mmCIF file of C-alpha atoms in Angstrom:
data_model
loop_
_atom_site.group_PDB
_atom_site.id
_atom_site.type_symbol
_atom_site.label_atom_id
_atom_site.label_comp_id
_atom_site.label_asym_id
_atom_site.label_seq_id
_atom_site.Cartn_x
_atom_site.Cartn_y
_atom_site.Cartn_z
ATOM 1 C CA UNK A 167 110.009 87.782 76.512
ATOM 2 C CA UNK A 168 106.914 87.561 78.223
ATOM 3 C CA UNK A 169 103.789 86.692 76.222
ATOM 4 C CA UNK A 170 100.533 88.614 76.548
ATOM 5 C CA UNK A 171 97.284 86.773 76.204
ATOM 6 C CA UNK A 172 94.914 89.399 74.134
ATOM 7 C CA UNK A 173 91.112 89.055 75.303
ATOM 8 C CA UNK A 174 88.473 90.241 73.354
ATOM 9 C CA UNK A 175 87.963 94.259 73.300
ATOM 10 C CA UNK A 176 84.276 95.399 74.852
ATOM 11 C CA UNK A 177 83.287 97.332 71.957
ATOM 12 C CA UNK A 178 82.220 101.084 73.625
ATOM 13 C CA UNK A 179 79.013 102.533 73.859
ATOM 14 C CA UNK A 180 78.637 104.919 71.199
ATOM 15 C CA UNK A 181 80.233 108.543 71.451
ATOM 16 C CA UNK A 182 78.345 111.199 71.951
ATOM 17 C CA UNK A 183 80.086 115.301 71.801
ATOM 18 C CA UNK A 184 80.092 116.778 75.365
ATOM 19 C CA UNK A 185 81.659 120.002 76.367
ATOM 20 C CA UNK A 186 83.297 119.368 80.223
ATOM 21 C CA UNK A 187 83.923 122.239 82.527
ATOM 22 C CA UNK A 188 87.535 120.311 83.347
ATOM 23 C CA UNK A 189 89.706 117.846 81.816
ATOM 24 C CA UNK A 190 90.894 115.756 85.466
ATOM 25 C CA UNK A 191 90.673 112.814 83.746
ATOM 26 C CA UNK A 192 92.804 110.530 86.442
ATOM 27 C CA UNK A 193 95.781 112.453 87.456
ATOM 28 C CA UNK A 194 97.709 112.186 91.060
ATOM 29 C CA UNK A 195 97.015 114.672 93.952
ATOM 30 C CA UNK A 196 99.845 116.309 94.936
ATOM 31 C CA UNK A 197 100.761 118.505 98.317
ATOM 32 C CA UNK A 198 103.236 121.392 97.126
ATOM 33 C CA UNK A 199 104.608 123.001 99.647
ATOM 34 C CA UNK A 200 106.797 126.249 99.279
ATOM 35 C CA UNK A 201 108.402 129.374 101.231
ATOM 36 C CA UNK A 202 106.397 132.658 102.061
ATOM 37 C CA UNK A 203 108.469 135.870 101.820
ATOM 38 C CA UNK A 204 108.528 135.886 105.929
ATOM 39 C CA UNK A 205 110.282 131.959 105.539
ATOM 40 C CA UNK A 206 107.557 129.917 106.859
ATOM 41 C CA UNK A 207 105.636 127.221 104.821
ATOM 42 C CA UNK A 208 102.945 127.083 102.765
ATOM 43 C CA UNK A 209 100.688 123.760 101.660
ATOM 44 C CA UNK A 210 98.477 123.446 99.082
ATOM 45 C CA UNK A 211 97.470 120.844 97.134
ATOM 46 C CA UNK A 212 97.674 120.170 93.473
ATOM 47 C CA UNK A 213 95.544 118.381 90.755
ATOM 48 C CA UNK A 214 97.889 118.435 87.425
ATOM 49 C CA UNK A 215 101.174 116.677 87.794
ATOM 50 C CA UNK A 216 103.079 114.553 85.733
ATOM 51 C CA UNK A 217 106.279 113.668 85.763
ATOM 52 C CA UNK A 218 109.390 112.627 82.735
ATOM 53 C CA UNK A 219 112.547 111.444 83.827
ATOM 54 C CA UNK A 220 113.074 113.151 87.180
ATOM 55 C CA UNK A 221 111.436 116.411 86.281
ATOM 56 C CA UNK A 222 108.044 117.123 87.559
ATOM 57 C CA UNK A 223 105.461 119.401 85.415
ATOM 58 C CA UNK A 224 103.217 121.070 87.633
ATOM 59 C CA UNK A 225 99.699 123.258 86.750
ATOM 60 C CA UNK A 226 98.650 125.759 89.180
ATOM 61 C CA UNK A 227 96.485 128.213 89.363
ATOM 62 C CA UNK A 228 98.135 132.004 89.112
ATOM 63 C CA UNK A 229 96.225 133.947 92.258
ATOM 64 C CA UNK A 230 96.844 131.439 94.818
ATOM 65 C CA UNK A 231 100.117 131.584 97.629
ATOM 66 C CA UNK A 232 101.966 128.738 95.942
ATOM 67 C CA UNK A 233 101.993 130.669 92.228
ATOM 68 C CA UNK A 234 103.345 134.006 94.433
ATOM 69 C CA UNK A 235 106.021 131.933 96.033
ATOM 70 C CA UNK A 236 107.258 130.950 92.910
ATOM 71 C CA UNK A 237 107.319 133.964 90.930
ATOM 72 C CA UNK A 238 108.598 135.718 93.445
ATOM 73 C CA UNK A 239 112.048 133.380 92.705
ATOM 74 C CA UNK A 240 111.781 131.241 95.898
ATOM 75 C CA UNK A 241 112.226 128.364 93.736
ATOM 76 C CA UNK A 242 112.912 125.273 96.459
ATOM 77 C CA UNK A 243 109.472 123.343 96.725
ATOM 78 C CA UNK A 244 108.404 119.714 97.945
ATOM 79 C CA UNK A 245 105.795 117.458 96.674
ATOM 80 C CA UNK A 246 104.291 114.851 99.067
ATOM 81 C CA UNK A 247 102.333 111.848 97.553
ATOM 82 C CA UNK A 248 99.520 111.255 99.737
ATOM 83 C CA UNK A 249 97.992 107.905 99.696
ATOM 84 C CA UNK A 250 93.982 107.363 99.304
ATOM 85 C CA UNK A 251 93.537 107.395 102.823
ATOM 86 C CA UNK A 252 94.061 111.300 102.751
ATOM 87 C CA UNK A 253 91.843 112.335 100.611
ATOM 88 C CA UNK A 254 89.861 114.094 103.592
ATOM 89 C CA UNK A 255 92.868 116.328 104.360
ATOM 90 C CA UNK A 256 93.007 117.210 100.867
ATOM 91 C CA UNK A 257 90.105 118.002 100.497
ATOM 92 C CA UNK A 258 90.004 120.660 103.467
ATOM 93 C CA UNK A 259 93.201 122.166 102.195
ATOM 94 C CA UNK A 260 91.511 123.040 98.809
ATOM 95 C CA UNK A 261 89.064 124.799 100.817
ATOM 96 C CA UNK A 262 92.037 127.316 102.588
ATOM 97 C CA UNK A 263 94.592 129.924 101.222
ATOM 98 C CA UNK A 264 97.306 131.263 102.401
ATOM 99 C CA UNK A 265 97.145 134.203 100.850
ATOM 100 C CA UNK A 266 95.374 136.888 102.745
ATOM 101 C CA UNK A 267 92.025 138.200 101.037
ATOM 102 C CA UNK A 268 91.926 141.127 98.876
ATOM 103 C CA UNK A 269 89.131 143.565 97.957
ATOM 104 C CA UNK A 270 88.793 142.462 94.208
ATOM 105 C CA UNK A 271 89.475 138.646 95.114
ATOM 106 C CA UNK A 272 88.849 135.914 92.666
ATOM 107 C CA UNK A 273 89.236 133.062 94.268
ATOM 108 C CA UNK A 274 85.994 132.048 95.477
ATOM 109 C CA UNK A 275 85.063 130.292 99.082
ATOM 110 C CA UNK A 276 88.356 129.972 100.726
ATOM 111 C CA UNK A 277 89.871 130.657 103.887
ATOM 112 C CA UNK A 278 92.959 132.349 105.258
ATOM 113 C CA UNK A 279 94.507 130.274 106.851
ATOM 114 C CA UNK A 280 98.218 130.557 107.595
ATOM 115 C CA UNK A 281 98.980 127.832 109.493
ATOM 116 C CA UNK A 282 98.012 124.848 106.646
ATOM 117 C CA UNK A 283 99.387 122.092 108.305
ATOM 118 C CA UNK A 284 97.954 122.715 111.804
ATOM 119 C CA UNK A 285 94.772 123.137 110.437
ATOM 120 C CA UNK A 286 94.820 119.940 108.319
ATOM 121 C CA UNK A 287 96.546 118.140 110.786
ATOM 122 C CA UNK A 288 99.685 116.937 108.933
ATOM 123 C CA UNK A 289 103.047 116.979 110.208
ATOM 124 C CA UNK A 290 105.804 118.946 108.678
ATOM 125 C CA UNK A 291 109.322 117.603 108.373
ATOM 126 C CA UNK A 292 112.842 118.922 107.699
ATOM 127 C CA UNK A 293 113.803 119.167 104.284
ATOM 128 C CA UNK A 294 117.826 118.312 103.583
ATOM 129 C CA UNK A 295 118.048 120.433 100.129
ATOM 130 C CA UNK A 296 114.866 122.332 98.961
ATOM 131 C CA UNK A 297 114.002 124.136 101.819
ATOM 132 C CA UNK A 298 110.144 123.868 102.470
ATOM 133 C CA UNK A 299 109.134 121.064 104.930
ATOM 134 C CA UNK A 300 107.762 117.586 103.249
ATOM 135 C CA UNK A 301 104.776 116.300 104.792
ATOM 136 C CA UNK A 302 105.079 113.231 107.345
ATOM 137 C CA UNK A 303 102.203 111.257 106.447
ATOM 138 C CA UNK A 304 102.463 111.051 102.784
ATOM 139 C CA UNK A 305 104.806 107.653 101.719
ATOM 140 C CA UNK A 306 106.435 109.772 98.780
ATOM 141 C CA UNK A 307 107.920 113.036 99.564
ATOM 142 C CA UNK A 308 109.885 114.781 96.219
ATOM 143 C CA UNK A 309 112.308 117.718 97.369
ATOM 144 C CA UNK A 310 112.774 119.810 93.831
ATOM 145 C CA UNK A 311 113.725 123.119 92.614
ATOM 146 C CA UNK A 312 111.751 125.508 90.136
ATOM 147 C CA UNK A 313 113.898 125.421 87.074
ATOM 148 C CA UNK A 314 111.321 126.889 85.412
ATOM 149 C CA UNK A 315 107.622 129.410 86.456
ATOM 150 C CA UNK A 316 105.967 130.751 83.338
ATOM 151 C CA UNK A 317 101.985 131.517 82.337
ATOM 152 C CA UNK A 318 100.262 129.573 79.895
ATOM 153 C CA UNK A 319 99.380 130.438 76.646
ATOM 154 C CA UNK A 320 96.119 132.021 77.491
ATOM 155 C CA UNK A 321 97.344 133.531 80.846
ATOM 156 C CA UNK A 322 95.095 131.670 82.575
ATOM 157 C CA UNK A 323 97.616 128.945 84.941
ATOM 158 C CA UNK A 324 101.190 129.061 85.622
ATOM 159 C CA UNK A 325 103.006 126.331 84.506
ATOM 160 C CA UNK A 326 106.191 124.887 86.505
ATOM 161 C CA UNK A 327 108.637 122.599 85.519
ATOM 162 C CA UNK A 328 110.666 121.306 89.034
ATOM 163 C CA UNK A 329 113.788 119.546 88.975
ATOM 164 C CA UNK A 330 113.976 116.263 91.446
ATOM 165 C CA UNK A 331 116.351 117.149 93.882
ATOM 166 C CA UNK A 332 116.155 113.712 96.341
ATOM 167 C CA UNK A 333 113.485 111.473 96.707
ATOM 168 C CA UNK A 334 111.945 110.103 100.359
ATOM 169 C CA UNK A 335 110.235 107.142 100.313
ATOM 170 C CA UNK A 336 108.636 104.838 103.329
ATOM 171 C CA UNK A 337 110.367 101.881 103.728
ATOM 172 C CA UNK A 338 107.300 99.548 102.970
ATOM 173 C CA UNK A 339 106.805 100.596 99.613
ATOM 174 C CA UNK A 340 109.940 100.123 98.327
ATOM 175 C CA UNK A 341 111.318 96.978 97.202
ATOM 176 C CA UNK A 342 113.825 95.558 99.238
ATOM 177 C CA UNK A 343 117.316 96.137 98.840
ATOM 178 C CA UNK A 344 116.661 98.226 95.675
ATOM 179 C CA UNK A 345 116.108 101.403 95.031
ATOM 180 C CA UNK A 346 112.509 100.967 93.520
ATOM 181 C CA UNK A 347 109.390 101.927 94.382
ATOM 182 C CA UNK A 348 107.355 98.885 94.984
ATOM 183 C CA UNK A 349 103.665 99.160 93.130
ATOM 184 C CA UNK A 350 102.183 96.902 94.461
ATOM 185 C CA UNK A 351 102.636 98.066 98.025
ATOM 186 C CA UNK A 352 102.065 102.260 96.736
ATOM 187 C CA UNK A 353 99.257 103.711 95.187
ATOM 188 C CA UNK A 354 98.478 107.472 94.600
ATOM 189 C CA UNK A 355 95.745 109.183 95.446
ATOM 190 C CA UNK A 356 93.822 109.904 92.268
ATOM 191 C CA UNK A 357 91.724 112.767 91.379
ATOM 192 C CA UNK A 358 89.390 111.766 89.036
ATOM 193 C CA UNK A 359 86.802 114.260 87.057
ATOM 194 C CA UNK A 360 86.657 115.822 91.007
ATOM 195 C CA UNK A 361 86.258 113.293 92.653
ATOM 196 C CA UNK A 362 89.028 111.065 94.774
ATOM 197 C CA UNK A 363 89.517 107.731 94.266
ATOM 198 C CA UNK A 364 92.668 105.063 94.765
ATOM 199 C CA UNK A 365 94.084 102.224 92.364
ATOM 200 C CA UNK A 366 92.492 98.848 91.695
ATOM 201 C CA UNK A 367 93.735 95.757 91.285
ATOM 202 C CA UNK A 368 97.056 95.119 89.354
ATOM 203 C CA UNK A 369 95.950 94.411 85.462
ATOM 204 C CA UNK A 370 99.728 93.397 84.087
ATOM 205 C CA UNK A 371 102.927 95.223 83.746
ATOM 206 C CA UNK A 372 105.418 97.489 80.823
ATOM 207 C CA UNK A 373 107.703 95.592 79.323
ATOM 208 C CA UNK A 374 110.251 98.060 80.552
ATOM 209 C CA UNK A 375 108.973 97.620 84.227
ATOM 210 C CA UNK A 376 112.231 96.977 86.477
ATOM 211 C CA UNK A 377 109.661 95.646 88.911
ATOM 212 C CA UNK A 378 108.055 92.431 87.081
ATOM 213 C CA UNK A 379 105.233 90.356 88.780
ATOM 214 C CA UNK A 380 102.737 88.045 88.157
ATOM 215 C CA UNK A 381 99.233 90.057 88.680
ATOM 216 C CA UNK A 382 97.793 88.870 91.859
ATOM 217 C CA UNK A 383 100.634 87.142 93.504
ATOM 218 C CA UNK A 384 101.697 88.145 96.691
ATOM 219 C CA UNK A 385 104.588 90.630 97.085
#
């Protein structure tokens, strides 16, 4: 059993109540893509994801394309990891919609734009099971199926539990000859109280890690 040398604890500054607009506090970005009614894609990108076992728990908002692809019972979906080095595509796809304005529209300053991938200039690849197209760029693309679309509690997001269905990786960050992802050689793109950032240094590991290494060694 590996033994863990405790350092002293930096004692925090001291608390103070604050009342946050949003509660991002480090979670992965995500690019969900899903079917329109008329069978081509749509790509958006998400900001609450976490995942338990191999299903995926996903919070979206309920106006947007993605939500209306999903109620509507087109259930196949894909979600690309992108990598830090994305962040500017992400960030223009949070500024489009693929959902056509309305006259009593919600949504803010966003643009129609039904062609997503052309506009961020991503590359869309065949799918083998879910149906939507993963996206070529990103070094972890999930195919999954809905199992499950319902509101919150306060009607305010839709929340979506998706069943892994096969997972894509690129070959240099995986370990070789396993079938784990290596991570040292991945790291998400993390959206942080709004604002992007990618993963530091390695600090240490779980003790359930299949992947052990020494922090800072070479892969």
């Amino acid at each position: 059993m590996e033994t863990i040398s405790l350092l002293p604890c930096p004692a925090p500054s001291a608390p103070v109540t604050i009342t946050p607009s949003i509660l991002y506090f480090g979670t992965p970005v995500v690019l969900l893509t899903t079917l329109n009614e008329d069978g081509t894609a749509n790509l958006a990108p998400v900001s609450s994801a976490w995942a338990l076992g191999h299903t995926v728990v996903l919070g979206l908002g309920p106006d947007g394309q993605t939500g209306r692809n999903l109620l509507a019972g087109r259930s196949g979906l894909v979600l690309s990891l992108p990598g830090p080095g994305l962040w500017p595509q992400v960030e223009l796809l949070g500024g489009l919609t693929g959902r056509p304005h309305t006259p009593d529209d919600q949504r803010g300053h966003v643009t129609y734009e039904p062609d997503k991938f052309g506009a961020a200039g991503l590359t869309p690849v065949a799918s083998e099971l879910a149906g939507p197209p993963r996206v070529a760029e990103c070094p972890l693309q999930l195919e999954a199926r809905a199992a499950a679309v319902r509101h919150d509690e306060a009607g305010e997001f839709l929340i979506v539990e998706a069943s892994v269905l096969r997972v894509h990786a690129a070959a240099d960050v995986v370990v070789p000859g396993t079938q784990y992802v290596d991570p040292a050689a991945w790291t998400p793109l993390v959206y942080n109280f709004r604002h992007y950032f990618g993963l530091g240094p390695e600090l240490g590991h779980s003790a359930r890690s299949q992947t052990p290494r020494t922090p800072g060694a070479p892969r």
